[in-house]
PDB file of C-alpha atoms in Angstrom:
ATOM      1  CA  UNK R 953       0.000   0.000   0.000  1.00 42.00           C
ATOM      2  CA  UNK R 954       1.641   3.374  -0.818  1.00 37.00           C
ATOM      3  CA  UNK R 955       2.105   5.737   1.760  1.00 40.00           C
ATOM      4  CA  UNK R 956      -0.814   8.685   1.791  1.00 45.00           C
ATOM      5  CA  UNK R 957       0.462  12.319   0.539  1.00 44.00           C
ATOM      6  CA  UNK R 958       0.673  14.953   3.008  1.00 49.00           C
ATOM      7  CA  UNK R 959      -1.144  18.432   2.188  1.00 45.00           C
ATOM      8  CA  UNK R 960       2.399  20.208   2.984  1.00 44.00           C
ATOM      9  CA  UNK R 961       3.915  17.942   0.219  1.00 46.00           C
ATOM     10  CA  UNK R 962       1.274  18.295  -2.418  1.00 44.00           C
ATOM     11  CA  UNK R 963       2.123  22.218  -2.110  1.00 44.00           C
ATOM     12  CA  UNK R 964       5.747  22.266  -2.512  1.00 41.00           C
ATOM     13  CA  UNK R 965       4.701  19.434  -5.638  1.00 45.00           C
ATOM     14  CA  UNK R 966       2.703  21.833  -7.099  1.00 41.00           C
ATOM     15  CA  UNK R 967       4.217  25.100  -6.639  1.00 42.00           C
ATOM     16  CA  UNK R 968       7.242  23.547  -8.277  1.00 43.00           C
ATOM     17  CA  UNK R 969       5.079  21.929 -11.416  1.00 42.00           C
ATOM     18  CA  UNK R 970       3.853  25.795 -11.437  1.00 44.00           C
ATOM     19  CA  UNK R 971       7.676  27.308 -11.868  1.00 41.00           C
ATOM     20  CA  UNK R 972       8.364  24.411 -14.338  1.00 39.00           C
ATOM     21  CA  UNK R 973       5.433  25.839 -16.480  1.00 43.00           C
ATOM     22  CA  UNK R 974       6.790  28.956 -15.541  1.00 39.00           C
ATOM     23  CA  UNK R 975      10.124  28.325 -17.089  1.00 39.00           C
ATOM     24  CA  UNK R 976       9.056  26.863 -19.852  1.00 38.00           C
ATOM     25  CA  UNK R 977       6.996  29.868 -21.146  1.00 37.00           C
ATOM     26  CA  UNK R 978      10.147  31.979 -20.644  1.00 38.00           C
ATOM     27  CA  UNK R 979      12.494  30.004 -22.527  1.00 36.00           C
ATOM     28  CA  UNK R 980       9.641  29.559 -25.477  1.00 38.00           C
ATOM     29  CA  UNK R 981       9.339  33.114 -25.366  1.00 34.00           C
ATOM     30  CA  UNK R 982      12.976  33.725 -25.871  1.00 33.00           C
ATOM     31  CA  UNK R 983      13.245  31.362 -28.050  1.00 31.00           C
ATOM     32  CA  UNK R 984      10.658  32.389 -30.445  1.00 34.00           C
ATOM     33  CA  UNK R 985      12.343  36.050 -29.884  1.00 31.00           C
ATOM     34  CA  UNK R 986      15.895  34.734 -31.380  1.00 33.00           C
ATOM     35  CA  UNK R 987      14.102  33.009 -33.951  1.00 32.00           C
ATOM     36  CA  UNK R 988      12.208  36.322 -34.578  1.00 31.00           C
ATOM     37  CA  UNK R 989      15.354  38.349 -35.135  1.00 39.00           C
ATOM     38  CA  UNK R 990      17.036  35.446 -37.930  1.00 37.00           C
ATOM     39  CA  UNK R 991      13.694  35.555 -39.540  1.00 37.00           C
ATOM     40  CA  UNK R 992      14.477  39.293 -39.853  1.00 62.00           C
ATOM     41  CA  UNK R 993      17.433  39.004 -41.306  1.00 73.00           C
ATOM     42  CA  UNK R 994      16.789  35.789 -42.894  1.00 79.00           C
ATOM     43  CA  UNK R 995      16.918  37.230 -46.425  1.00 87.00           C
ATOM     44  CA  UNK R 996      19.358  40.140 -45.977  1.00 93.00           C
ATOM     45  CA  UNK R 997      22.779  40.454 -46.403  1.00 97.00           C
ATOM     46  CA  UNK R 998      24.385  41.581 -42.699  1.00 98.00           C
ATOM     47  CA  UNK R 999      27.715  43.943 -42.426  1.00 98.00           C
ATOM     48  CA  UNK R1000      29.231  43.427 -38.881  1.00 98.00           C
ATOM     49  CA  UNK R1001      30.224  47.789 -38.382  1.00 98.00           C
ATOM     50  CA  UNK R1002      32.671  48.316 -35.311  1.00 98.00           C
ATOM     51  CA  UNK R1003      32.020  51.301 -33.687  1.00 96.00           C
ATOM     52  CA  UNK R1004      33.449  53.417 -30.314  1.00 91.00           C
ATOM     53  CA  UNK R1005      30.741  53.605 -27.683  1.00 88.00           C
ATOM     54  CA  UNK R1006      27.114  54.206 -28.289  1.00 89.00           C
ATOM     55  CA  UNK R1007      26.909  58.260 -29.542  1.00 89.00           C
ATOM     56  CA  UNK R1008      26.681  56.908 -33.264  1.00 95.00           C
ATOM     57  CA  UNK R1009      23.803  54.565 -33.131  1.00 96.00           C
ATOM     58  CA  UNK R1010      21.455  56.874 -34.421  1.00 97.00           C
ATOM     59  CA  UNK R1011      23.023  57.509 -36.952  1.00 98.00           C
ATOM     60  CA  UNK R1012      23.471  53.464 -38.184  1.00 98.00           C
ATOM     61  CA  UNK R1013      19.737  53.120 -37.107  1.00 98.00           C
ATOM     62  CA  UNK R1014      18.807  55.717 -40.167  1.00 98.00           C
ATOM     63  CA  UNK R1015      21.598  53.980 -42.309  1.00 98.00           C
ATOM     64  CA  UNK R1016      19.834  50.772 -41.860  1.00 98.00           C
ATOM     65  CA  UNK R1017      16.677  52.314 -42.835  1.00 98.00           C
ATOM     66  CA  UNK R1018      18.300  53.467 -45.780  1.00 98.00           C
ATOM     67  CA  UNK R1019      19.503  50.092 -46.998  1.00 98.00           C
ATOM     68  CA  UNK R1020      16.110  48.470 -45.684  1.00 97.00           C
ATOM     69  CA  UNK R1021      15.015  48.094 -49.351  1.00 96.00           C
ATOM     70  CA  UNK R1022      18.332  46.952 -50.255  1.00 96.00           C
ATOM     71  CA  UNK R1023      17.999  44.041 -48.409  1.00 97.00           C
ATOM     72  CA  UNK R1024      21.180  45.068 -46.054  1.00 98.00           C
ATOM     73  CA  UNK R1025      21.454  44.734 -42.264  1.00 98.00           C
ATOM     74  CA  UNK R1026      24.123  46.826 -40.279  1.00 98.00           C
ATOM     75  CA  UNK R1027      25.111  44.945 -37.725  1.00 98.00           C
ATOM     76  CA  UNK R1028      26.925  47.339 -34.855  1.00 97.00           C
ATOM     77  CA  UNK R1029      29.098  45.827 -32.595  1.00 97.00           C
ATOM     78  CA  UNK R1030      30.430  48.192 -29.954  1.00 94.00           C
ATOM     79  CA  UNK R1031      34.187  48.147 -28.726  1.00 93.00           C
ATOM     80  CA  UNK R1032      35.939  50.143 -26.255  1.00 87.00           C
ATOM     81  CA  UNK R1033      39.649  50.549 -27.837  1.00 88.00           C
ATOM     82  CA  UNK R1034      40.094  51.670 -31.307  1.00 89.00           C
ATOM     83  CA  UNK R1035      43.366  49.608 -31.753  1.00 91.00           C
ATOM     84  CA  UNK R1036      41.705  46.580 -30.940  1.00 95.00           C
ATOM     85  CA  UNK R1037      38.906  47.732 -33.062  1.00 96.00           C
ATOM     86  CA  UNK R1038      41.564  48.311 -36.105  1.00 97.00           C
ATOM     87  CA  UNK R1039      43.026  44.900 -35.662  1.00 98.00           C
ATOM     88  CA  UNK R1040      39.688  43.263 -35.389  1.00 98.00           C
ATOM     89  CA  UNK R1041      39.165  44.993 -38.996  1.00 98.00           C
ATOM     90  CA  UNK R1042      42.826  43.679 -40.554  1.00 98.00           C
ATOM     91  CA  UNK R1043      41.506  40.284 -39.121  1.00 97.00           C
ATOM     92  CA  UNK R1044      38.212  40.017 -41.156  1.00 97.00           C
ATOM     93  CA  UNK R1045      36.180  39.872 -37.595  1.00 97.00           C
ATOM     94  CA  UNK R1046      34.740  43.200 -38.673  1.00 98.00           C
ATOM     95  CA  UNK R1047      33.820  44.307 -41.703  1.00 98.00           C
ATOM     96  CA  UNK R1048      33.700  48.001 -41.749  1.00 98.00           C
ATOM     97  CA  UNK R1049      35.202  50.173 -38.806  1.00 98.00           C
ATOM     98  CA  UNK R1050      33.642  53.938 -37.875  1.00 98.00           C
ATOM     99  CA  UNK R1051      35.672  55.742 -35.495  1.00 94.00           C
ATOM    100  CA  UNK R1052      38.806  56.738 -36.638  1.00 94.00           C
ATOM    101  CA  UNK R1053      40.213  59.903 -38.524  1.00 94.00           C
ATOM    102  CA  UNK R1054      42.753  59.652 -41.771  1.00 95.00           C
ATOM    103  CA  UNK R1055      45.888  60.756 -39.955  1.00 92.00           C
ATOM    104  CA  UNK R1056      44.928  57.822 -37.103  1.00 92.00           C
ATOM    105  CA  UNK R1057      44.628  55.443 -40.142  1.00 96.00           C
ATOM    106  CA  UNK R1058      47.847  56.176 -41.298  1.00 93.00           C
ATOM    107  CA  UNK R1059      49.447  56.134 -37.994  1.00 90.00           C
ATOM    108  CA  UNK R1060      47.742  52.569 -37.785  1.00 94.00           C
ATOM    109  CA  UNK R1061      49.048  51.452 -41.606  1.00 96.00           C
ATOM    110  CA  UNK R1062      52.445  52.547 -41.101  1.00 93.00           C
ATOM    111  CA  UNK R1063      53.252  51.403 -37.352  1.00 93.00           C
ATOM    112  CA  UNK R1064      51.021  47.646 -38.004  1.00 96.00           C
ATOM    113  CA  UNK R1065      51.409  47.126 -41.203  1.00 97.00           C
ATOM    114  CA  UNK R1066      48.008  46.495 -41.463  1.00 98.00           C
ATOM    115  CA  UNK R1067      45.815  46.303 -44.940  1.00 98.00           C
ATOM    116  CA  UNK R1068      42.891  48.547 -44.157  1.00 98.00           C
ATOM    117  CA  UNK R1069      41.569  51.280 -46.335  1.00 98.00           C
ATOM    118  CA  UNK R1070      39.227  54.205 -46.335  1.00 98.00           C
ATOM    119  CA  UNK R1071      36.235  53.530 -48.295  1.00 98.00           C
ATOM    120  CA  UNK R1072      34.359  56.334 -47.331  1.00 98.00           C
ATOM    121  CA  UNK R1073      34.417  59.698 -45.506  1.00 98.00           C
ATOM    122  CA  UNK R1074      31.686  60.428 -42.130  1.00 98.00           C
ATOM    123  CA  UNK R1075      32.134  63.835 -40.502  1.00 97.00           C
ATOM    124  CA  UNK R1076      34.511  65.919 -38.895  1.00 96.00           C
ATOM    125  CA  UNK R1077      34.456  66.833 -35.121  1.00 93.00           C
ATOM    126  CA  UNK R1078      36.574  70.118 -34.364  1.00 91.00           C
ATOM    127  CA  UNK R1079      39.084  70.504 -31.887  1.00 94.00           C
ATOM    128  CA  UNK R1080      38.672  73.924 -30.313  1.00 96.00           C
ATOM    129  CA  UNK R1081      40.936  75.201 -27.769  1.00 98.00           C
ATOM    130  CA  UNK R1082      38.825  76.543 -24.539  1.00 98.00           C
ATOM    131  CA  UNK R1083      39.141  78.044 -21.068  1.00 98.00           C
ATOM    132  CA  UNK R1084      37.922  79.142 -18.129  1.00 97.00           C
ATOM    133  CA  UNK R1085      40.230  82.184 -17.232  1.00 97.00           C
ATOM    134  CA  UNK R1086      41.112  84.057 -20.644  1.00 98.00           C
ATOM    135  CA  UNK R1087      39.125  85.015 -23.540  1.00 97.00           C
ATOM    136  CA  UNK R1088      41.683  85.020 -26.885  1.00 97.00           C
ATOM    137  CA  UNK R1089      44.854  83.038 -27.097  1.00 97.00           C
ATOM    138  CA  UNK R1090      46.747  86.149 -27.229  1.00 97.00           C
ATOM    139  CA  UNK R1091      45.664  86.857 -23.355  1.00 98.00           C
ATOM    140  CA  UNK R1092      48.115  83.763 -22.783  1.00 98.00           C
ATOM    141  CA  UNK R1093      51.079  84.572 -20.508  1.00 98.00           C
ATOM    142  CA  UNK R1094      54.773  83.298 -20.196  1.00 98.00           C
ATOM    143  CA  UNK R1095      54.555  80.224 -18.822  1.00 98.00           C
ATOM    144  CA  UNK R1096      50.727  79.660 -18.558  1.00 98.00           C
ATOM    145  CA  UNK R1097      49.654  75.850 -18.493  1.00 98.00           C
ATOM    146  CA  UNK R1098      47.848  73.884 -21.739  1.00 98.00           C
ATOM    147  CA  UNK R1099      46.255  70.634 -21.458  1.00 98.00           C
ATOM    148  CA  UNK R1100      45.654  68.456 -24.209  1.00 98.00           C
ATOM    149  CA  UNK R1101      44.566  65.159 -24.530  1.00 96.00           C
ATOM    150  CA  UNK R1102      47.260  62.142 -23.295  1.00 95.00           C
ATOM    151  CA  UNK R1103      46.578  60.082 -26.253  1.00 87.00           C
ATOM    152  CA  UNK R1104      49.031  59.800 -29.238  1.00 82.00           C
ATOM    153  CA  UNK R1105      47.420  60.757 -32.233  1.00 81.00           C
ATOM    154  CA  UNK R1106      44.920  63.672 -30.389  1.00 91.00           C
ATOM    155  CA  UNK R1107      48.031  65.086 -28.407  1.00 95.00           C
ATOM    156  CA  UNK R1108      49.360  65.512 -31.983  1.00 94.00           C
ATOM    157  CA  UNK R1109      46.567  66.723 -33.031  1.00 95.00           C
ATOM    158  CA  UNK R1110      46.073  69.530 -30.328  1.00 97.00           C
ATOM    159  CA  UNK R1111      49.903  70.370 -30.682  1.00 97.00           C
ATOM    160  CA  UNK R1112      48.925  71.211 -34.693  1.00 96.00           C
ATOM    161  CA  UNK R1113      46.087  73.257 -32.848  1.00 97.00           C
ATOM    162  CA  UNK R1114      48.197  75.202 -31.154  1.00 98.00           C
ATOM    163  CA  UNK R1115      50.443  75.844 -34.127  1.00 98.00           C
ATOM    164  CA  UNK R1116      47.700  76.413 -36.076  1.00 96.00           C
ATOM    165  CA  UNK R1117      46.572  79.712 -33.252  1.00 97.00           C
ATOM    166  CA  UNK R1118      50.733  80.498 -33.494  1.00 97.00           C
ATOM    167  CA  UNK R1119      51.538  79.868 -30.411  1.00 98.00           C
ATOM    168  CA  UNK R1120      54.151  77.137 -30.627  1.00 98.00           C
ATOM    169  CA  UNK R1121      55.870  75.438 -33.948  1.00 98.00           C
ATOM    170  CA  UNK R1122      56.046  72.178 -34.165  1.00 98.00           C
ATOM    171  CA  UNK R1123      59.325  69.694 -36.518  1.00 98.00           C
ATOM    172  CA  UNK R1124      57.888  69.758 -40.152  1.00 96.00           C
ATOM    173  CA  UNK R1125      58.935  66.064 -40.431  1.00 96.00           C
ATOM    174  CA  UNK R1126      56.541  65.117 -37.902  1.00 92.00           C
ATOM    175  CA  UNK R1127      53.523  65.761 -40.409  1.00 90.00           C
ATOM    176  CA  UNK R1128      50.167  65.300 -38.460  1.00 89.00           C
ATOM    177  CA  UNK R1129      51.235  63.522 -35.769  1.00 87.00           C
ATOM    178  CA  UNK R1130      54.091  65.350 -33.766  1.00 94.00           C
ATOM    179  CA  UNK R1131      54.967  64.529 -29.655  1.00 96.00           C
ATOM    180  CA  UNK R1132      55.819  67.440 -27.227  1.00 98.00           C
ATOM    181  CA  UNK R1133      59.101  66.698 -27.773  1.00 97.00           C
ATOM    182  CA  UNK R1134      58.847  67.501 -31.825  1.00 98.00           C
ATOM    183  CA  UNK R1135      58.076  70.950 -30.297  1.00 98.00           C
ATOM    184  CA  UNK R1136      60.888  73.623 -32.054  1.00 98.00           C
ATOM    185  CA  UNK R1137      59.645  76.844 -30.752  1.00 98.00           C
ATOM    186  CA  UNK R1138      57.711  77.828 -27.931  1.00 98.00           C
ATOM    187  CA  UNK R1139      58.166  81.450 -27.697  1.00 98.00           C
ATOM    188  CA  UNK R1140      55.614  82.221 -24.277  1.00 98.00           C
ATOM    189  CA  UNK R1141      57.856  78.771 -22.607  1.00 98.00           C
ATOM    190  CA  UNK R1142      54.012  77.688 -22.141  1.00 98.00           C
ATOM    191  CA  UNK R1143      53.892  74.587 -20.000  1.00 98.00           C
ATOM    192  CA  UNK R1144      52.047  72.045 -22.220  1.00 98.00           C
ATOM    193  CA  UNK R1145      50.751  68.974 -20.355  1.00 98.00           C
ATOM    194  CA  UNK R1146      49.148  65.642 -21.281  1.00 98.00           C
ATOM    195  CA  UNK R1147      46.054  64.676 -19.003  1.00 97.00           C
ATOM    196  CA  UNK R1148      42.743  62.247 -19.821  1.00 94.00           C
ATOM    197  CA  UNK R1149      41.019  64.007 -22.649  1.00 93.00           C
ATOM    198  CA  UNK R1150      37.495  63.438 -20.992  1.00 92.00           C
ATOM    199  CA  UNK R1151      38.417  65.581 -17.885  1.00 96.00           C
ATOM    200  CA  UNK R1152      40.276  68.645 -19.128  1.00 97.00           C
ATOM    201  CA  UNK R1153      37.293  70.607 -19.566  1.00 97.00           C
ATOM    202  CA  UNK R1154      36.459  70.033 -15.644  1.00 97.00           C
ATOM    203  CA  UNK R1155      40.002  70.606 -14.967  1.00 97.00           C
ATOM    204  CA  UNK R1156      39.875  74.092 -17.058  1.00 98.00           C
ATOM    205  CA  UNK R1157      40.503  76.183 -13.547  1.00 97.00           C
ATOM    206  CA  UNK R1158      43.779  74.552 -12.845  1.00 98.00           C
ATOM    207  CA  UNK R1159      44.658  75.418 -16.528  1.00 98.00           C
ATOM    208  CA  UNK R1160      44.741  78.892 -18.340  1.00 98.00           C
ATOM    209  CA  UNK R1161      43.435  76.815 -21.333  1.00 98.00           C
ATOM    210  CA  UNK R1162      42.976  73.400 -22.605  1.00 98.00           C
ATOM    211  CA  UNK R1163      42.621  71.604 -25.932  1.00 98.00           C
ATOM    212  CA  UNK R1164      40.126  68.508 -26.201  1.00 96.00           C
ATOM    213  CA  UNK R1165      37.376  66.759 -28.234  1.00 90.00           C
ATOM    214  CA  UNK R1166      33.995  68.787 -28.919  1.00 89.00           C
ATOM    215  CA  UNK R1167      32.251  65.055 -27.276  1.00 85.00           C
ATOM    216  CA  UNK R1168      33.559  65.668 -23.909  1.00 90.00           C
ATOM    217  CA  UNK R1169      33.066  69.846 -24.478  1.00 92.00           C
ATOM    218  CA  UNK R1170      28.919  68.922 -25.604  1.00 87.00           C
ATOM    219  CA  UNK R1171      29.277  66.178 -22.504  1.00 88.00           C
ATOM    220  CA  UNK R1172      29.982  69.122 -19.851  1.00 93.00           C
ATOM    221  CA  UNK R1173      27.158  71.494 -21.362  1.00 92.00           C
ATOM    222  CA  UNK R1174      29.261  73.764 -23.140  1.00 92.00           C
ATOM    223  CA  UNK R1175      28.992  74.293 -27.318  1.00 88.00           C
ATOM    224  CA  UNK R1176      32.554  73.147 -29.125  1.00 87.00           C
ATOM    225  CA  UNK R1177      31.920  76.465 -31.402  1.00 78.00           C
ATOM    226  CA  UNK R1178      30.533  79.480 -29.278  1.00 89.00           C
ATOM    227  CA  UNK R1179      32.412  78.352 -26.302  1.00 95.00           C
ATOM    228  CA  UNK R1180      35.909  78.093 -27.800  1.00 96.00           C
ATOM    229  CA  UNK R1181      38.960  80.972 -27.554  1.00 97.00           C
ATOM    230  CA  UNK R1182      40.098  79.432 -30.242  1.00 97.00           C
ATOM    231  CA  UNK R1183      38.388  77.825 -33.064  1.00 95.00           C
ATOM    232  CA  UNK R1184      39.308  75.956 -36.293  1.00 92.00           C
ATOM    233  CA  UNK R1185      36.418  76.251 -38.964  1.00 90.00           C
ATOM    234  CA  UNK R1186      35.399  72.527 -39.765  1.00 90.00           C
ATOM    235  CA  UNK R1187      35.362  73.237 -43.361  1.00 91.00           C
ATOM    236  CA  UNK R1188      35.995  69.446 -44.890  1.00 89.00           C
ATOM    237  CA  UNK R1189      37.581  71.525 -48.063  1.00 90.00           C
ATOM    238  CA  UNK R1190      40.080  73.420 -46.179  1.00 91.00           C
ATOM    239  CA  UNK R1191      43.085  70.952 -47.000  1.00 91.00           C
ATOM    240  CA  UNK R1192      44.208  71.790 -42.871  1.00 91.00           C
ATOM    241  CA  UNK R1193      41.094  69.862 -41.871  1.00 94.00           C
ATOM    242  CA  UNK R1194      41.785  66.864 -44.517  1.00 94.00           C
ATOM    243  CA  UNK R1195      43.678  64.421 -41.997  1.00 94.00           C
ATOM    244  CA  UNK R1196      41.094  64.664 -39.187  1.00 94.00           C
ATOM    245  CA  UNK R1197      38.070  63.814 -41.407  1.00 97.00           C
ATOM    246  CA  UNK R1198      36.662  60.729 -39.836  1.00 97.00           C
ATOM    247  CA  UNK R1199      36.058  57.591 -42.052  1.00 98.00           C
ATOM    248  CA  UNK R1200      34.502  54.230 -43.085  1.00 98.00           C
ATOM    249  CA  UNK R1201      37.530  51.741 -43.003  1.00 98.00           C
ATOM    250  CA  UNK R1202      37.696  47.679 -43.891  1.00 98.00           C
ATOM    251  CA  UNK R1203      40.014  45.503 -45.801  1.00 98.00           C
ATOM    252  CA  UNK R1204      42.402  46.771 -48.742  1.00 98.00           C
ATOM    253  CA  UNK R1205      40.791  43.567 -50.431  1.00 98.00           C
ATOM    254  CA  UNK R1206      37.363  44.159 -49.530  1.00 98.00           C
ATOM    255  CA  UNK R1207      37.573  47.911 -51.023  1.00 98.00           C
ATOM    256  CA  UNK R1208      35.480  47.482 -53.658  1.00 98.00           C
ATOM    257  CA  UNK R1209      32.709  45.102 -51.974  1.00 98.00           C
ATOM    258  CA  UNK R1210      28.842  45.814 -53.670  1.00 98.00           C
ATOM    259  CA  UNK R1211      27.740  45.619 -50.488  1.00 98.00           C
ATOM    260  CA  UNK R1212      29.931  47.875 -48.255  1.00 98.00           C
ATOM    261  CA  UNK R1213      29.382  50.244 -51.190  1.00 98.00           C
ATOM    262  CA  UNK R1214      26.061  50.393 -50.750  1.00 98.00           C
ATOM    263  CA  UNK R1215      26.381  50.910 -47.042  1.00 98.00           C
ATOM    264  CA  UNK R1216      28.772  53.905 -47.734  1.00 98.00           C
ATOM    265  CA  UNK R1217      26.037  55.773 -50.365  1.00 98.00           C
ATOM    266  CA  UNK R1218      23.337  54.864 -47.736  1.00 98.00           C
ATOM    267  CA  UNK R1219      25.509  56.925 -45.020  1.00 98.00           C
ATOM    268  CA  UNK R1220      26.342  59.139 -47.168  1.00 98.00           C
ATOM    269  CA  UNK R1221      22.594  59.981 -48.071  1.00 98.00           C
ATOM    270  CA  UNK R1222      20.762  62.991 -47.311  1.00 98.00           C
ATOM    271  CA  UNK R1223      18.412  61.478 -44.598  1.00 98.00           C
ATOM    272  CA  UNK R1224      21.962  60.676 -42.703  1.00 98.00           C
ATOM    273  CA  UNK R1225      23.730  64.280 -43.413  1.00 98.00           C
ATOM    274  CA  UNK R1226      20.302  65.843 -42.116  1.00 98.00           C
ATOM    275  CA  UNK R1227      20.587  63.708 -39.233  1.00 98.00           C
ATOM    276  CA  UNK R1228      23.921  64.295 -38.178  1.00 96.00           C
ATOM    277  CA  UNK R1229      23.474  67.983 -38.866  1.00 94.00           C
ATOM    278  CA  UNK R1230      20.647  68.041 -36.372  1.00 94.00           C
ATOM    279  CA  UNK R1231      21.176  66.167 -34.097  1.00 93.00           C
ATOM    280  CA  UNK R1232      24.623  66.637 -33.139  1.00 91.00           C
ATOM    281  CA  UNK R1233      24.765  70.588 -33.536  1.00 86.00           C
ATOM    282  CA  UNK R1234      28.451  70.715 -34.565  1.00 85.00           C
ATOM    283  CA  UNK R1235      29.821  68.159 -32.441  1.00 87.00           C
ATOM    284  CA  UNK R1236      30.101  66.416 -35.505  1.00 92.00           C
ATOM    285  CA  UNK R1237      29.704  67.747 -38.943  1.00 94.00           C
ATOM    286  CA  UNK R1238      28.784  65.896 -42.178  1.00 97.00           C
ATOM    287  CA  UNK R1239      31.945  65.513 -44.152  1.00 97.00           C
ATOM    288  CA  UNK R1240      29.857  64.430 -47.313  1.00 96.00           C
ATOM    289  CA  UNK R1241      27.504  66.257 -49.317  1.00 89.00           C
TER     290      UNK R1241
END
């Protein structure tokens, strides 16, 4: 005779046959959500993009609605390092990279060897030179402390910004991407220093002026153009401005890929430069027309 079922017992038995059903309607759910999202793409041809942080996605949403009838999926994948984000590229584990400028390419080419090319240009952001304590670089005293960003190819950038407002000159050879020490005159002895791009801006009263990216400028509520002392006209036909344009990148042998060049005319269409235009309020600025 089998032993008689205590009430206690047939509880536990079925609450747990309840979080079994539970479960199961979960997983199904998930499920049928993955198989959703292949059924989406199902017929379309995807192109893996690497990207720096999140502030372009809306920009790659309205891309993929320009390639929607295409039959093209942009497929974002965020990274965190462009270097790793440039050898992921040379690899083939991304097809198309957009983050970097044409001088950083270069940099990239020559130093890695790498075979990457441009395929297609994105926007410019300027690099403004700001402060909390003067109001024109020619208020700058002997002396006076700059900060620019502590990363190779921006710290040569800013130096070139600096040249560029004639305050320092910097070893021809160098081209677009000279170190403090490719410095060859400094007439006011100004004391230029390297700090974390992302906190000059806060670090402005320490500094009689500082150099950085207009992200970080927009990301402490000031504008990169009306809030400068010193500003460089973005103008993508001024040859000055031709290294830091930013650009589409993949494989030298992928160059001419149908499909990445139809992901480079659907950036480059005027939904997109309307988009970037408006949204971004010359943090970035279309370098297409």
């Amino acid at each position: 005779m089998s032993k008689p079922v205590n009430s206690k017992n047939k509880k536990v038995r079925i609450l747990s046959l309840a979080v079994v059903a539970v479960l199961v309607i979960i997983v199904g759910f998930f499920i049928a959500s993955g198989n959703s999202k292949k059924e989406n793409t199902a017929d379309k041809k995807v192109v893996t993009v690497g990207v720096l942080g999140s502030t372009d996605v809306p920009i790659w949403k309205q891309v993929n609605k320009e390639l929607a009838s295409k039959h093209i999926y942009v497929y974002l994948k965020v990274f965190s390092d462009g270097e790793a984000l440039n050898q992921s590229t040379n690899s083939g584990q991304i097809d198309i990279n957009s983050f970097q400028h044409y001088a950083f390419l270069n940099q990239e080419i020559t130093q890695k060897k790498y075979n990457l090319k441009e395929i297609g240009n994105t926007y410019i952001q300027p690099l403004n030179i700001y402060s909390k304590k003067i109001k024109s670089v020619k208020d700058l005293k002997e002396g006076d402390k700059i900060a620019i960003p502590n990363n190779p190819t921006n710290a040569g950038r800013a130096l070139k910004v600096l040249e560029k407002a004639g305050l320092i000159k910097t070893n021809p050879a160098k081209g677009y991407s000279p170190t403090l020490t490719d410095i060859i005159s400094n007439p006011k002895k100004l004391d230029i220093i390297e700090v974390d791009p992302a906190a000059i801006i806060k670090l402005l009263p320490d500094f009689a002026a500082g150099v950085t990216n207009s992200n970080y400028v927009q990301a402490n509520h000031l504008n990169p153009a009306k809030d400068a002392i010193y500003a460089i006209a973005p103008d993508v036909n001024d040859s000055y401005n031709q290294p830091w344009i930013n650009i589409l990148v993949t494989k030298s042998s992928e160059a001419d890929n149908a499909t990445y060049k139809e992901v480079v005319k659907a950036y480059h269409s005027k939904a997109v430069y309307n988009l970037i235009k408006d949204k971004y309020k010359g943090v970035d600025v279309p370098a297409f027309k």
